[in-house]
Amino acid sequence: MKKQDPIQAQLIAARRSQILEAATKVFAEKGFHRATIKDVAKAADIADGTIYNYFENKTALLLGLLDRLNETPHREEHFSQASKMKLGDWVRGYIHERYETLGTQGFDIFQIMLSEILVNPELRELYSQQVIQPTYALAKRYFQKWMKEGSVKEIDPALTMRAISGMFLGVVMLRLMGDPELKTRWDEMPDVMAEIILNGLTEDSDG
Amino acid sequence: MKKQDPIQAQLIAARRSQILEAATKVFAEKGFHRATIKDVAKAADIADGTIYNYFENKTALLLGLLDRLNETPHREEHFSQASKMKLGDWVRGYIHERYETLGTQGFDIFQIMLSEILVNPELRELYSQQVIQPTYALAKRYFQKWMKEGSVKEIDPALTMRAISGMFLGVVMLRLMGDPELKTRWDEMPDVMAEIILNGLTEDSDG
Amino acid sequence: MKKQDPIQAQLIAARRSQILEAATKVFAEKGFHRATIKDVAKAADIADGTIYNYFENKTALLLGLLDRLNETPHREEHFSQASKMKLGDWVRGYIHERYETLGTQGFDIFQIMLSEILVNPELRELYSQQVIQPTYALAKRYFQKWMKEGSVKEIDPALTMRAISGMFLGVVMLRLMGDPELKTRWDEMPDVMAEIILNGLTEDSDG
Amino acid sequence: MKKQDPIQAQLIAARRSQILEAATKVFAEKGFHRATIKDVAKAADIADGTIYNYFENKTALLLGLLDRLNETPHREEHFSQASKMKLGDWVRGYIHERYETLGTQGFDIFQIMLSEILVNPELRELYSQQVIQPTYALAKRYFQKWMKEGSVKEIDPALTMRAISGMFLGVVMLRLMGDPELKTRWDEMPDVMAEIILNGLTEDSDG
DNA sequence: CATGAATGAGGATTCATTCAT
DNA sequence: TATGAATGAATCCTCATTCAT
């Protein structure tokens, strides 16, 4: 009431950012459960109680992180370029981009998030609604277009999408689980995955 | 004073089994963190303290479960049949089998396990050593054979294996995250996945 | 810079009133301990901090409420009519009036107040000084008059007064404790109490 | 299972007693809200957590105290002697006894209890069920007998009982509120109260 | 080995109060 | 004076683990 709403809103957003920043760092280091609110507060250089002025509880910090991850991605943009490219290039590009958004610290926090998602229904639901479903919806449109064009075989789009996004997710999981090969040769994965997705393992004529 | 080792050993093994059985049930129901030692003890119909005669601490229960999951699988057996079949049939069969070992409760406990693996380095290491690496080692042999035979293209085996097992893992993850489509149509997934792995999404002639 | 004292004083009084009004409502609804300063501030439509410009701390709000309850009562007035009436009528009237000042919300706030008085020495002292002692002092005068007139037996006035006001208080307590009979038939109590106080339970001749 | 049930039960009862003893002392000194579980644990010379093996939560300690107060009283016994005595003697005796059970520390703890009862519905309900209602039920029987005998006037028993027990309660309240007169002359109160209850304030002939 | 009562460190959360603006 | 964000002490309760019996 005292200050103008827009400025207020900015301050609030800034403080929330500051807290989420700290949370990202602390959670990535110690994991969600081992990290305490005090840890986060210290990292953000504020008092414990202040966190509760911006987040309902500890779990809400995770939800906040999720929201944040979601601000970045330009999924739609990438899909929209599909029509302009050869399918192969597009797939490689897509994988690349998807994996780039994870970037360094992204892995750590994605690891924490996945761990909690597996165990926390609320978070799971949110992730489903905010990340998975929208992606499927988007992908479906293009998939159908490709099928009509004949650049993609006539197969069940729903399950195929799940197999493919499963591959993305699973490869990340394997890396998160510490596979050294994946860590070292991470940059080669998009090509490998794209090749499998597009052409499979067998020579052209097999079945 | 001590009884004969073999009998002792059997008793100990039995008691461990009893406890792990209980742990499986309880963890699957409540998750690892929410489940208490008391819960497990009750489910096993023994005293809290007794558990500590067989497991060093709560985490050791998870490690125990992991060991246990590994007793079952007949990975080697399946691989050994590879030479006898057409590649396509073999892949479909393998996926089927892999997913069957999860069965009902398997999903719940795998969910818990994955969640912890992501966050607990010790567990992660164990999982890597006992499950992932052996699988890779095994798969690698056959992969190379297939390549020599020409039934599989010449591609990097290490990364390819990771992409494929990533797909297995990721699809399970997506189901664990609550995807309704995957729950309903789970039985159709092996065929879809096999088709992609073998032939990719594009018609034979594409690139 | 300061405005004239009288206006200042009025503003201050008004703001205090506004706050106490809100406190009454909030305390009655949630109880003293469960109610937060924020609750009161919201109800008063002011900022938390403002309350501290008018009251030293949370407890002072209760003291303020007590002061306020004391502005209302017309104890003296009622007593002053004693000489004009028959004793019986006067007693019945007094009880009626005393209970009327409680009125709906009165009960709730009295409940809170009593609860705190029992536990908070400062409040207890204030209640004693501002409510109990004045009442006794007043009552004593009339009591002695009635004794001289012979309309009341020669008994110890101090203890008798305590027994009688104890009855008033205790009956309210019983109602506050949720007695359904008292809630339903509350209006009949003054007559019952008056009858006991005046004539006791036994027929005229007993002892 | 290890030790015999009866011995077990005794140990448990003893520990509960030990804790309630400590709680009585601590609550009486600091009040319910100001007293911490740690305080009680220290007073009982046990660890904080141990309390929670015997009581669900802090409030349960109060409920436990209430139960305990209820073990003592010999209400029924006293009432059963009613037929043998003159009404006047009986009433005086009853008041005496009722007030004796409070004895020294009883006042402190009753004070805490009342304070909480006024504010805690659960406790209120329990007090109503375990103390108030049984007393009413018991009293009602005798009341009706006395009326038939003619030793008590024909008045509404329900409300009369409430007026009288209200007097008991209220006088205690006034004492708890610190009335010095009541503290000093407490022993005289039963006679004063009995006189009022039996004969009222007025000389025999009045109305 | 089995028991389960005792332990007590640990952590999320609340909220009265302060104070810079 | 009004504001309300920031503070951080305070506390209930949980639960893995120990150990005397």
Short mmCIF file of C-alpha atoms (C1' of nucleotides) in Angstrom, two decimals, chain E residues 5-19:
data_model
loop_
_atom_site.label_atom_id
_atom_site.label_comp_id
_atom_site.label_asym_id
_atom_site.label_seq_id
_atom_site.Cartn_x
_atom_site.Cartn_y
_atom_site.Cartn_z
"C1'" DA E 5 12.31 -48.50 26.54
"C1'" DA E 6 15.24 -44.69 26.58
"C1'" DT E 7 17.71 -41.47 24.31
"C1'" DG E 8 18.50 -36.68 22.47
"C1'" DA E 9 20.07 -34.54 18.37
"C1'" DG E 10 17.84 -32.33 14.81
"C1'" DG E 11 14.56 -29.35 12.06
"C1'" DA E 12 10.45 -27.16 10.33
"C1'" DT E 13 7.70 -23.71 11.53
"C1'" DT E 14 5.50 -19.81 14.14
"C1'" DC E 15 4.99 -15.23 15.51
"C1'" DA E 16 5.81 -11.29 18.69
"C1'" DT E 17 8.48 -7.52 18.02
"C1'" DT E 18 11.60 -4.17 15.72
"C1'" DC E 19 12.89 -0.51 12.71
#
